[in-house]
Coordinates of C-alpha atoms in Angstrom, one line a residue:
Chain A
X8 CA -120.8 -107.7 -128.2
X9 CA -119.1 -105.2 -130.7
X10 CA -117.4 -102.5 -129.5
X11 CA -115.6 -99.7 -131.6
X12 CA -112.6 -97.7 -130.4
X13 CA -112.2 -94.0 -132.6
X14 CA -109.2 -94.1 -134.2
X15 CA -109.0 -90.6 -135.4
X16 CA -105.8 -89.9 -133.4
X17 CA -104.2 -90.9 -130.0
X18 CA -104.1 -94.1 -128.2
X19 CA -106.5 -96.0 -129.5
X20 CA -104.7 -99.3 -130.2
X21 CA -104.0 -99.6 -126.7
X22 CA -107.7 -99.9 -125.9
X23 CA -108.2 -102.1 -128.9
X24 CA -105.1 -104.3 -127.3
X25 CA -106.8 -104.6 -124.0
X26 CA -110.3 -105.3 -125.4
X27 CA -109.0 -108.0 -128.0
X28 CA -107.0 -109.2 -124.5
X29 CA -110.8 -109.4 -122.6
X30 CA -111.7 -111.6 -125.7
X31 CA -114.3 -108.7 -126.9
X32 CA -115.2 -108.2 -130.6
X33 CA -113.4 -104.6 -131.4
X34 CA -113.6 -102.7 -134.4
X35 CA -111.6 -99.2 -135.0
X36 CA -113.9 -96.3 -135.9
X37 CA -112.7 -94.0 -138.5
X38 CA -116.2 -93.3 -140.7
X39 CA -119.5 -93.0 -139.7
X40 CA -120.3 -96.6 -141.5
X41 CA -118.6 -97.8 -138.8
X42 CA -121.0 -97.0 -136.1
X43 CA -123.3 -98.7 -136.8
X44 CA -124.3 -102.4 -135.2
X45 CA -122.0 -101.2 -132.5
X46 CA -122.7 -101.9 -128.6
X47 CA -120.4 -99.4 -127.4
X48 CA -118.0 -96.7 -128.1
X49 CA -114.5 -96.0 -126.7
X50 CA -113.3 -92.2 -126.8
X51 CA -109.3 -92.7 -126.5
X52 CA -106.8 -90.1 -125.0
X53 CA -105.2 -88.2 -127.7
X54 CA -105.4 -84.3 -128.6
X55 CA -108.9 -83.2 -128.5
X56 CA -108.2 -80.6 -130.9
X57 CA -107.2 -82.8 -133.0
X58 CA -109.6 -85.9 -132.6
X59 CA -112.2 -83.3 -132.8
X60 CA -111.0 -81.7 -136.6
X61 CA -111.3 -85.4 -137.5
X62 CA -114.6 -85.8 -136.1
X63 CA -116.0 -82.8 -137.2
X64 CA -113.8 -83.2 -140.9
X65 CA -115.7 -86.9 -141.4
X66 CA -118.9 -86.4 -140.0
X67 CA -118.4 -88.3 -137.1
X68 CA -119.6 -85.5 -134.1
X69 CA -123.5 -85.7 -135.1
X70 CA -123.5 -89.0 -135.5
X71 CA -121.9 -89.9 -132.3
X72 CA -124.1 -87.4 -130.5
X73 CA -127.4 -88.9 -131.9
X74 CA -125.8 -92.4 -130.8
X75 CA -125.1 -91.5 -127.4
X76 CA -128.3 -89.6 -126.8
X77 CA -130.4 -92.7 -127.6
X78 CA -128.3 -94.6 -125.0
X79 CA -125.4 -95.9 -126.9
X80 CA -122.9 -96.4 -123.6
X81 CA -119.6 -94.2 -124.3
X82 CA -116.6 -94.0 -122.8
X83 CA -114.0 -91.2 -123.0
X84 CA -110.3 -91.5 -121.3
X85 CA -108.8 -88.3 -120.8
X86 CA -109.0 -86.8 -124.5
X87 CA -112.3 -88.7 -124.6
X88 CA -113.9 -87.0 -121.1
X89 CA -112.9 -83.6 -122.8
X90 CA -115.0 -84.2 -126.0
X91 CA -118.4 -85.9 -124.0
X92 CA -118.5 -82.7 -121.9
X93 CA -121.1 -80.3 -121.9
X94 CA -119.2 -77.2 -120.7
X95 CA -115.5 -76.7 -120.8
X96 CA -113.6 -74.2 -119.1
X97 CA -112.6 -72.6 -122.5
X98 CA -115.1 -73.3 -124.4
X99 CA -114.9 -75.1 -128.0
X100 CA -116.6 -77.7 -129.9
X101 CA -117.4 -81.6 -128.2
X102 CA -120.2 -83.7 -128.3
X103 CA -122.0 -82.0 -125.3
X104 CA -123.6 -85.2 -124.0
X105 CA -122.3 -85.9 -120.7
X106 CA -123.0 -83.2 -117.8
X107 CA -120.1 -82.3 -116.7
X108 CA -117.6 -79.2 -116.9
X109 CA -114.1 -80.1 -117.6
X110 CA -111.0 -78.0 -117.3
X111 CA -108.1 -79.0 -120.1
X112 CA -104.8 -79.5 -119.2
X113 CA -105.6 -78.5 -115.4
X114 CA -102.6 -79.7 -114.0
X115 CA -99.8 -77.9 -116.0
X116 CA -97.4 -79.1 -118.9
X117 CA -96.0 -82.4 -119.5
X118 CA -93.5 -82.1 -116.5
X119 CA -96.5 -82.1 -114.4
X120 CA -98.2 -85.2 -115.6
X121 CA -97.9 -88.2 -113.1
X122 CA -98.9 -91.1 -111.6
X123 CA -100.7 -92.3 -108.8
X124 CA -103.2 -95.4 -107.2
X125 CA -106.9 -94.2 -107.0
X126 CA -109.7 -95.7 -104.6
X127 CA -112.2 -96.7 -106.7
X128 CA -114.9 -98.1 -105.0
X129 CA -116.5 -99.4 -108.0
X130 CA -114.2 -101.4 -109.0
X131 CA -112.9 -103.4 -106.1
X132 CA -110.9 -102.4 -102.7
X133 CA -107.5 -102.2 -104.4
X134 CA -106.4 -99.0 -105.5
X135 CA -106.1 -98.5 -109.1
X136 CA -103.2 -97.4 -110.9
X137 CA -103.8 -94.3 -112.7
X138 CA -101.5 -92.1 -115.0
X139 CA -102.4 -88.8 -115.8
X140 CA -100.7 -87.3 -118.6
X141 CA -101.5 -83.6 -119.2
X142 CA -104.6 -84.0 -118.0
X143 CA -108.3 -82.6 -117.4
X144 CA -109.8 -82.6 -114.7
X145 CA -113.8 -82.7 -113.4
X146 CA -114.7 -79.2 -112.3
X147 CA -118.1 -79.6 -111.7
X148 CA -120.8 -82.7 -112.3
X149 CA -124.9 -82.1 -112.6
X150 CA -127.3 -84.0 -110.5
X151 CA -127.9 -86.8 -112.6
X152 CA -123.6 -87.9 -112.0
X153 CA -121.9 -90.6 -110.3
X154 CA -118.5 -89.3 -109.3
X155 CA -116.4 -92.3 -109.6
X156 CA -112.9 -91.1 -108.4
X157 CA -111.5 -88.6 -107.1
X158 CA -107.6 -87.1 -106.4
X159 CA -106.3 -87.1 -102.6
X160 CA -107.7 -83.0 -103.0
X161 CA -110.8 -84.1 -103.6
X162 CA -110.4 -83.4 -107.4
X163 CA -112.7 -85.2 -109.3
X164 CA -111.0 -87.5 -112.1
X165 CA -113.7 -90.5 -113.3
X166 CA -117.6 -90.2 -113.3
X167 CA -120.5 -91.8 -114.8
X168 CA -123.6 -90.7 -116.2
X169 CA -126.2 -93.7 -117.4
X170 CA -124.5 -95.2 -120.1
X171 CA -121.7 -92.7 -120.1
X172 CA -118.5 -93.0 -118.5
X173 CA -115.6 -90.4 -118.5
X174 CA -112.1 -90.7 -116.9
X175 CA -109.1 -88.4 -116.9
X176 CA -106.2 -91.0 -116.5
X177 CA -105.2 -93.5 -118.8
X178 CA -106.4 -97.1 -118.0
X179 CA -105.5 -98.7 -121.3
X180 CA -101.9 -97.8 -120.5
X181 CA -102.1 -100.0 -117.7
X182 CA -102.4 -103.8 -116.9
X183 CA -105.2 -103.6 -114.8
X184 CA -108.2 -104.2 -116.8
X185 CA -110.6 -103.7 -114.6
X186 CA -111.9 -100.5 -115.9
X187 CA -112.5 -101.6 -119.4
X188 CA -114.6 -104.6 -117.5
X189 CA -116.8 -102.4 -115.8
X190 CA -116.9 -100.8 -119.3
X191 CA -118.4 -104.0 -120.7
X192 CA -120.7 -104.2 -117.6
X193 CA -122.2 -101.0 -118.4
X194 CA -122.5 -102.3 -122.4
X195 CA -124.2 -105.9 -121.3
X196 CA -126.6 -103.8 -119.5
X197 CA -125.4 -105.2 -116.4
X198 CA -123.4 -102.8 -114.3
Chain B
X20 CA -97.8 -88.6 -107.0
X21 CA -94.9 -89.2 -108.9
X22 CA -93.9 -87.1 -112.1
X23 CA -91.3 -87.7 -114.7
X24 CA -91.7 -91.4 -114.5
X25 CA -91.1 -93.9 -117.4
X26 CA -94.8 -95.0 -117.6
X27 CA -95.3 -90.8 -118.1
X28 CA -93.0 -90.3 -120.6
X29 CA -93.4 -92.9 -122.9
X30 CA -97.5 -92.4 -121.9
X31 CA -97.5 -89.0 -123.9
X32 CA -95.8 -90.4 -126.6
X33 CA -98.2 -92.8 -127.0
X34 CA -100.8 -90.0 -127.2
X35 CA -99.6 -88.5 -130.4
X36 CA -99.8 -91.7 -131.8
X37 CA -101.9 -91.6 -135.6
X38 CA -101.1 -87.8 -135.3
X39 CA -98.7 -85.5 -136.9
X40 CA -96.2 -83.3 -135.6
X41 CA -95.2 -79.8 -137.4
X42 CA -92.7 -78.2 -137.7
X43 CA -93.7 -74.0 -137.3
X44 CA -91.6 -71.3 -136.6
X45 CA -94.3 -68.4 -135.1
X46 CA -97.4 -68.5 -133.1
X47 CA -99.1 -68.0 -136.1
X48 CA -98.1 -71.0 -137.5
X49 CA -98.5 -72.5 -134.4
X50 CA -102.3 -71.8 -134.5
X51 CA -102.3 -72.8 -138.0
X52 CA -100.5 -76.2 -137.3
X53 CA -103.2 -76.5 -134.5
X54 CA -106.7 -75.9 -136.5
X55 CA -105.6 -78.0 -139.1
X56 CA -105.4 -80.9 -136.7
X57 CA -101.8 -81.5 -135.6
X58 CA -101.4 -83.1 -132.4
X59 CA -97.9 -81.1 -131.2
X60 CA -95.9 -78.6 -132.8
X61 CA -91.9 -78.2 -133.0
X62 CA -90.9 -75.1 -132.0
X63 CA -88.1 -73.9 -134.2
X64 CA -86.5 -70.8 -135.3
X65 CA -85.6 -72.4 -139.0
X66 CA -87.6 -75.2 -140.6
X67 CA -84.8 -77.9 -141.9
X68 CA -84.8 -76.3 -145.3
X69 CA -84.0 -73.2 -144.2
X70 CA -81.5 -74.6 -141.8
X71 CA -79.6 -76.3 -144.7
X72 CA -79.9 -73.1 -146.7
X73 CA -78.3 -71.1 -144.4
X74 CA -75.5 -73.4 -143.1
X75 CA -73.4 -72.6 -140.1
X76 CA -74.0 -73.8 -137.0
X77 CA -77.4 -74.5 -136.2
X78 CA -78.4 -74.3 -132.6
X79 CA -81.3 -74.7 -129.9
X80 CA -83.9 -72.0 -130.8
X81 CA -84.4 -68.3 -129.0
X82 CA -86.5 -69.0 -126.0
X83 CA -88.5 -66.1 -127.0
X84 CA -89.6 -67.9 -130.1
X85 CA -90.4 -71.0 -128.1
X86 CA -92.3 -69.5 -125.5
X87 CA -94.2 -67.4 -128.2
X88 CA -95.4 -70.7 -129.3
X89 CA -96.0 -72.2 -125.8
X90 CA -98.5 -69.7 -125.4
X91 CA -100.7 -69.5 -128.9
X92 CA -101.1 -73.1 -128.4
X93 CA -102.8 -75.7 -126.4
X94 CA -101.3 -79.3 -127.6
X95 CA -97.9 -80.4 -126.7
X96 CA -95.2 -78.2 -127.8
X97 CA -91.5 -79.8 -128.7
X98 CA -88.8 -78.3 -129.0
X99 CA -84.7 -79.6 -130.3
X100 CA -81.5 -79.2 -128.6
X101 CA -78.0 -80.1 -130.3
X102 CA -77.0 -83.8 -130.2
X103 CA -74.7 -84.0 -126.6
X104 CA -75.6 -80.4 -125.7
X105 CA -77.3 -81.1 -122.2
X106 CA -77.3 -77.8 -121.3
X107 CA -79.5 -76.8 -124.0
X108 CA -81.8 -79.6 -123.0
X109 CA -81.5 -78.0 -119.1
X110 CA -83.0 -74.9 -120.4
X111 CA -85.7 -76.8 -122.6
X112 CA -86.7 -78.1 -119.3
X113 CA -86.9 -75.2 -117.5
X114 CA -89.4 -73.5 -119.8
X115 CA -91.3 -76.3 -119.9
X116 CA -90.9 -77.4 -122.5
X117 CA -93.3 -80.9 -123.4
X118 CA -91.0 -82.8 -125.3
X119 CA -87.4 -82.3 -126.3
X120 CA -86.0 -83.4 -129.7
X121 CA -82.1 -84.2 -129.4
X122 CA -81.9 -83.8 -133.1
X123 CA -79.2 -84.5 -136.2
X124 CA -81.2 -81.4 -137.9
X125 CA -78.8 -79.0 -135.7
X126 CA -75.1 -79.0 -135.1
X127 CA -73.9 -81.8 -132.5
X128 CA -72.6 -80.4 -129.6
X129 CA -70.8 -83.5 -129.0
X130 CA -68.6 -85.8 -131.2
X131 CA -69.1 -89.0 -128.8
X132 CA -71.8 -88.7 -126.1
X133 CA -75.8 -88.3 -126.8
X134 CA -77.9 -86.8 -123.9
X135 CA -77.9 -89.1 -121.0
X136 CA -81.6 -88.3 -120.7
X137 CA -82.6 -91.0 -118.1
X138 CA -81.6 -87.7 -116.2
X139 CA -84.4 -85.5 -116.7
X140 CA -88.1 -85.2 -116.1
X141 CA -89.3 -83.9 -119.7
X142 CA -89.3 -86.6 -122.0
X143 CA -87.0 -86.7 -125.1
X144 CA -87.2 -87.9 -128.7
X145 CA -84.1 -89.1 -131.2
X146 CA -83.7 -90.0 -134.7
X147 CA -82.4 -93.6 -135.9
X148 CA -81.5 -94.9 -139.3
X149 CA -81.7 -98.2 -137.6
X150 CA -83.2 -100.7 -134.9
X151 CA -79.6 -100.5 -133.0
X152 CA -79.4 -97.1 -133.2
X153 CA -83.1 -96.5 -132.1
X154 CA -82.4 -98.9 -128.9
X155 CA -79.1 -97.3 -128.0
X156 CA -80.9 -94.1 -127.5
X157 CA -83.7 -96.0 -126.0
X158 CA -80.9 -97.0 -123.8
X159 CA -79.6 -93.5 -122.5
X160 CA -83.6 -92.8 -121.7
X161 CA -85.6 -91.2 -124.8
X162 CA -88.8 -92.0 -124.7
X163 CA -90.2 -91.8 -128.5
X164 CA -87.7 -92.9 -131.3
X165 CA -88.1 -91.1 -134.9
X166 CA -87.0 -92.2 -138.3
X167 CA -84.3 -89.6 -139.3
X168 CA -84.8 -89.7 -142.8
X169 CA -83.3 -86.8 -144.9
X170 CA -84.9 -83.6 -142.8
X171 CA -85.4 -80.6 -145.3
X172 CA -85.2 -82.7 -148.4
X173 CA -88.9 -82.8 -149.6
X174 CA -87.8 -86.3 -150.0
X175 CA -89.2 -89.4 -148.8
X176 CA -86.5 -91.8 -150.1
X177 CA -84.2 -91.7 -146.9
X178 CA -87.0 -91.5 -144.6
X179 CA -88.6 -95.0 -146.0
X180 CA -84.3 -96.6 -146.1
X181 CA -84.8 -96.0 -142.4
X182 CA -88.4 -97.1 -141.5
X183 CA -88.1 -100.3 -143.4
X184 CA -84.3 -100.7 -141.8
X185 CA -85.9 -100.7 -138.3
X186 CA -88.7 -103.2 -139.4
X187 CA -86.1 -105.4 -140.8
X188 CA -84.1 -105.7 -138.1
X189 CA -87.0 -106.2 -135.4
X190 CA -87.8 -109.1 -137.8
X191 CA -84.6 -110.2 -137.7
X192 CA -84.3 -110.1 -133.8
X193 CA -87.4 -112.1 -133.8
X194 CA -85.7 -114.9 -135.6
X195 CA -82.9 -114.8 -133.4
X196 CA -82.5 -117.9 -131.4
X197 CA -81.8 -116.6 -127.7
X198 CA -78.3 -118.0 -127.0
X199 CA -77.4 -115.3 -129.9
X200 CA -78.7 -112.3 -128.5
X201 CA -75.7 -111.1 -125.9
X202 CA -73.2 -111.7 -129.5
X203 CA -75.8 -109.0 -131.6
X204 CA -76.6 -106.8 -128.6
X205 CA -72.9 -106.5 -128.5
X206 CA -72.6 -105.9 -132.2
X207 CA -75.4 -103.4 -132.6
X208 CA -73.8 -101.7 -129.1
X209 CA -77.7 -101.9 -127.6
X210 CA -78.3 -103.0 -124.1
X211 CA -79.1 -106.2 -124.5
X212 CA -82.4 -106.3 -122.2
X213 CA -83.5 -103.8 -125.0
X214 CA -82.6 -106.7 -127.3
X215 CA -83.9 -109.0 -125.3
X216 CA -86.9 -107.5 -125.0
X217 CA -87.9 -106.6 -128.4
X218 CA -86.8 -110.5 -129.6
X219 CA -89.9 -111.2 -127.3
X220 CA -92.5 -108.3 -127.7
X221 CA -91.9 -108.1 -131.6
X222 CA -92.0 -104.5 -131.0
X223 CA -89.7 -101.2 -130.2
X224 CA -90.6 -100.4 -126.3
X225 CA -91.5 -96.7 -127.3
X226 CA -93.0 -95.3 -130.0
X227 CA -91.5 -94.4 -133.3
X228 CA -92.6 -92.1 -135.8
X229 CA -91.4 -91.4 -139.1
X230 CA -89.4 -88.2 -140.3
X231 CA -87.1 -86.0 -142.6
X232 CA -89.0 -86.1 -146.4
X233 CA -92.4 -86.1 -145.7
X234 CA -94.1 -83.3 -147.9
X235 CA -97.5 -84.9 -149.5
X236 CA -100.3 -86.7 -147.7
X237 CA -99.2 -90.2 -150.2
X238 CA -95.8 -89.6 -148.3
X239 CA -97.6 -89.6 -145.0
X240 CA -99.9 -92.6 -146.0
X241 CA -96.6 -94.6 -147.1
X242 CA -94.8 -94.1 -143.9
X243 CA -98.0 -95.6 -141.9
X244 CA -98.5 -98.5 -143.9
X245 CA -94.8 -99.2 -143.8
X246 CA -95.6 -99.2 -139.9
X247 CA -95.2 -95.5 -138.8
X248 CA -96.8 -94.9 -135.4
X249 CA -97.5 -91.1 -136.4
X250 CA -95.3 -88.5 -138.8
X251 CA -93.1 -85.5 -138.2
X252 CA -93.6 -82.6 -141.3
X253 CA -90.6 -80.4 -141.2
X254 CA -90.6 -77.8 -144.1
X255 CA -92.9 -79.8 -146.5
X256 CA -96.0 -77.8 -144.8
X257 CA -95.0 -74.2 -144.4
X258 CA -92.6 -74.4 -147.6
X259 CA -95.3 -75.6 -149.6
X260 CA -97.8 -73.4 -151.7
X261 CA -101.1 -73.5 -149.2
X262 CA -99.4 -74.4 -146.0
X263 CA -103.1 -74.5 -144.4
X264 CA -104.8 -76.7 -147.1
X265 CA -101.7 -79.0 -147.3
X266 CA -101.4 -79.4 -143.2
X267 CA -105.3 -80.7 -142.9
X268 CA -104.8 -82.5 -145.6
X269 CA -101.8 -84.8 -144.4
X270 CA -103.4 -84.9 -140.9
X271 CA -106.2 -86.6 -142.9
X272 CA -103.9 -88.9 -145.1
X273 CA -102.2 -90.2 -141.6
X274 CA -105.7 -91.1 -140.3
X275 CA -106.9 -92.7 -142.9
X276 CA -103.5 -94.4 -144.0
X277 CA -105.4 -97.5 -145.5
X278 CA -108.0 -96.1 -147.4
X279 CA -106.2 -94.7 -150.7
X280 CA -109.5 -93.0 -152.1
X281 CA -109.3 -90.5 -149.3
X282 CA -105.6 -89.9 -149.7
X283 CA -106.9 -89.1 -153.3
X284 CA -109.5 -86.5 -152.3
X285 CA -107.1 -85.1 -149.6
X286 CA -105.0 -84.5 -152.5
X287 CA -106.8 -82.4 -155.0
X288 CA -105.9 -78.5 -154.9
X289 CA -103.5 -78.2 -152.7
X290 CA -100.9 -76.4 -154.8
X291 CA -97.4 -77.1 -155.2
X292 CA -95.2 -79.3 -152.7
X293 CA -92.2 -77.9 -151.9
X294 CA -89.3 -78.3 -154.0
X295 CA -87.5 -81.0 -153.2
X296 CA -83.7 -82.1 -153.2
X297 CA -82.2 -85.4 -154.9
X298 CA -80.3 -86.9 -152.3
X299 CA -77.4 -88.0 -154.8
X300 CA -76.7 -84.7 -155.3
X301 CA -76.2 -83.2 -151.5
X302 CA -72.9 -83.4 -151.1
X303 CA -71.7 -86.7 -147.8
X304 CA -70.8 -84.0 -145.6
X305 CA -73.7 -81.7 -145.8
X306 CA -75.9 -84.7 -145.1
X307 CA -77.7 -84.5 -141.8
X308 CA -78.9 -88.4 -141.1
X309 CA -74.9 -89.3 -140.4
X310 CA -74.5 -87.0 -137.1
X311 CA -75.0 -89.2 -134.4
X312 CA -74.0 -92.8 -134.0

């Protein structure tokens, strides 16, 4: 199993750290060479404005599009949701594969961001901690989406689509790899 | 729910991580900064060339300026308060400010304290010349550590001194044997679980970026591969010839760090750099990396 991480901007070594930690081939994706004989695809969190001038600067939106269209299993945190969504509030540019519609920095500035432990029922029966850092949130999801987590308000903050998965927190920031593991679940074709 | 925690303020540092973080004194150039790819502005009312131009005493920015920029933007927006001046980081905060820089490039507001920033709920970064400077203000609470380098300068010299200063001494640390770390935590006045720590981890805690020089995408590539998490560009965008062309292009030049024939292409017709200053020749006082300690 080879799995890339975009490293056009943000926290992408984090994810790398955590893979390389689950023993999981990982390869940083700068070029669109370096899509191809991957098994999967981590989105980090970031700026989208500015991971998406770098995707859209090196070719890197169509071809990631065309990838995840023909089933390539993607994952965005946070930065990464915005850019797989098919609407967002303001609109701009993202890969427009996954159907959701996402609202940017819905909870405020920086002094807003925070942290908190999410049931996830996917992923076991303890809570999951989850750090949200200027971040989106889920406004709306279309028939064909698993909503995976959602705030004590009913906010929705993780889903899942096929092979796509979105989350607006920050699991790579974390210990707890048990999001990245049902990552590779998806990818083996298994979860 | 809990806001203004560590995990959250060193969380959005490590979010601007492989970015770069301009300097702009309008919303216009806010926007600019923005479309070109940066992933946070500073908010300023005098880039650090302009600062040193004007002498005086240089202090926080109008709030009218900063909030001018707050609003033409959507990525984080920093902004700098004087070194000690806590009031001035009070009032950061209460705009709401995303990230405050307690910063050498204006006039210390204090001769012996920095921020005691542990304090507040905004996150703050601070310039070092060296691993025990960086960890005593990791100490009072900032979250993201800088290189100062030489801000205003157009001049990378100072900024690379520093970067390869705080590598040096993390290697050092590493070497350490443990029964000597309380004798150099003392000696480079850091706590010493901050010493402690990074003998272990091989690492700062936080993350550090590079700054003060910066003003061609080379400069930006060299700071990365000398181990850079992300840069700051002070004056070398918008005092450069094609402040637009030259801001992509070092966005590009810190992505793609390693691979020297796209610094190459990022390079071409970009105009003139800004004109930059020989550090010999600034007279000591006039210096800016000396304030703080």
């Amino acid at each position: 199993m080879r799995i890339g991480v975009l490293a056009a901007q943000g926290a992408f070594l984090e994810h790398i750290a955590v893979l390389r930690e689950l023993g999981v081939n990982t390869v940083p994706v700068r070029l669109p060479y370096q899509l191809d004989a991957l098994d999967g695809l981590i989105i980090p969190g970031g700026e989208s404005t500015s991971i998406r001038r770098l995707m859209l600067d090196y070719d890197l939106m169509e071809r990631i599009k065309a990838r995840a269209r023909k089933g390539l299993p993607v994952w965005g945190t946070c930065a990464g949701m915005i850019l797989l969504a098919k609407e967002l509030s303001e609109p701009d540019e993202t890969l427009a594969v996954m159907d959701i519609k996402v609202k940017r920095n819905a909870f405020g500035r920086q002094k807003d961001s925070f942290e908190t432990r999410l049931l996830i029922s996917a992923l076991g029966e303890d809570p999951f901690p989850a750090i949200f850092i200027r971040a989106p949130i889920i406004e709306k999801v279309g028939d064909k989406v698993d909503v995976l987590a959602r705030l004590e308000d009913e906010t929705i903050v993780a889903a899942r689509q096929k092979n796509l998965l979105a989350c607006a927190f920050h699991p790579e920031l974390t210990k707890d790899t048990r999001f990245h593991r049902y990552f590779l679940d998806i990818v083996a074709g298994s979860g | 729910m809990e806001t203004g925690t560590w995990k959250v303020k060193i969380g959005l540092a490590q979010m601007l991580k492989g970015g770069v973080i301009m300097d702009v004194i309008n919303a216009e150039q806010a926007k600019i900064a923005q479309d070109a790819g940066a992933c946070a502005v500073m908010a300023l009312e005098r880039v650090p060339a302009d600062i040193r131009a004007a002498g005086g005493v240089a202090r926080m920015a109008a709030p009218a300026v900063i909030e001018a920029i707050m609003k033409a933007v959507s990525i984080p927006v920093m902004a700098k308060c004087r070194i000690g001046h806590f009031v001035e980081a009070q009032v950061l905060e209460a705009l709401e400010i995303d990230f405050i820089d307690e910063s050498e490039v204006l006039t210390p507001a204090d001769e012996a304290h920095h921020v005691w920033k542990h304090d507040f709920k905004v996150p703050f970064v601070c310039g070092c010349r060296d691993l025990g400077e960086a960890l005593r203000r990791i100490g009072e609470g900032a979250a993201m550590i800088r290189t100062k380098g030489e801000a205003g300068t157009g001049n990378v010299v100072e900024a690379v001194k520093h970067m390869r200063a705080v590598t040096e001494g993390i290697r050092k640390l590493v070497d350490t044997p443990e029964e000597k770390l309380a004798a150099i935590a003392v000696e480079m006045r850091a706590p010493l679980e901050l010493v402690q720590e990074v003998h272990k981890t091989g690492k700062l805690p936080v993350v550090n970026f590079s700054a003060g020089g910066i003003a061609t995408p080379a400069d930006a590539a060299l700071m990365m591969q000398l181990g850079a998490d992300g840069n700051f560009v002070g004056s070398g965008i918008f005092k450069s010839a094609d402040p637009e062309a030259r801001a992509k292009a070092i966005v590009k030049a810190t992505t793609h760090y390693q691979d020297p024939r796209i610094i190459a292409e990022v390079s071409k017709n970009l105009g003139e750099a800004m004109h930059g200053l020989e550090i010999k020749q600034i007279p000591p006082e006039k210096l800016l990396a000396s304030r703080g300690w």
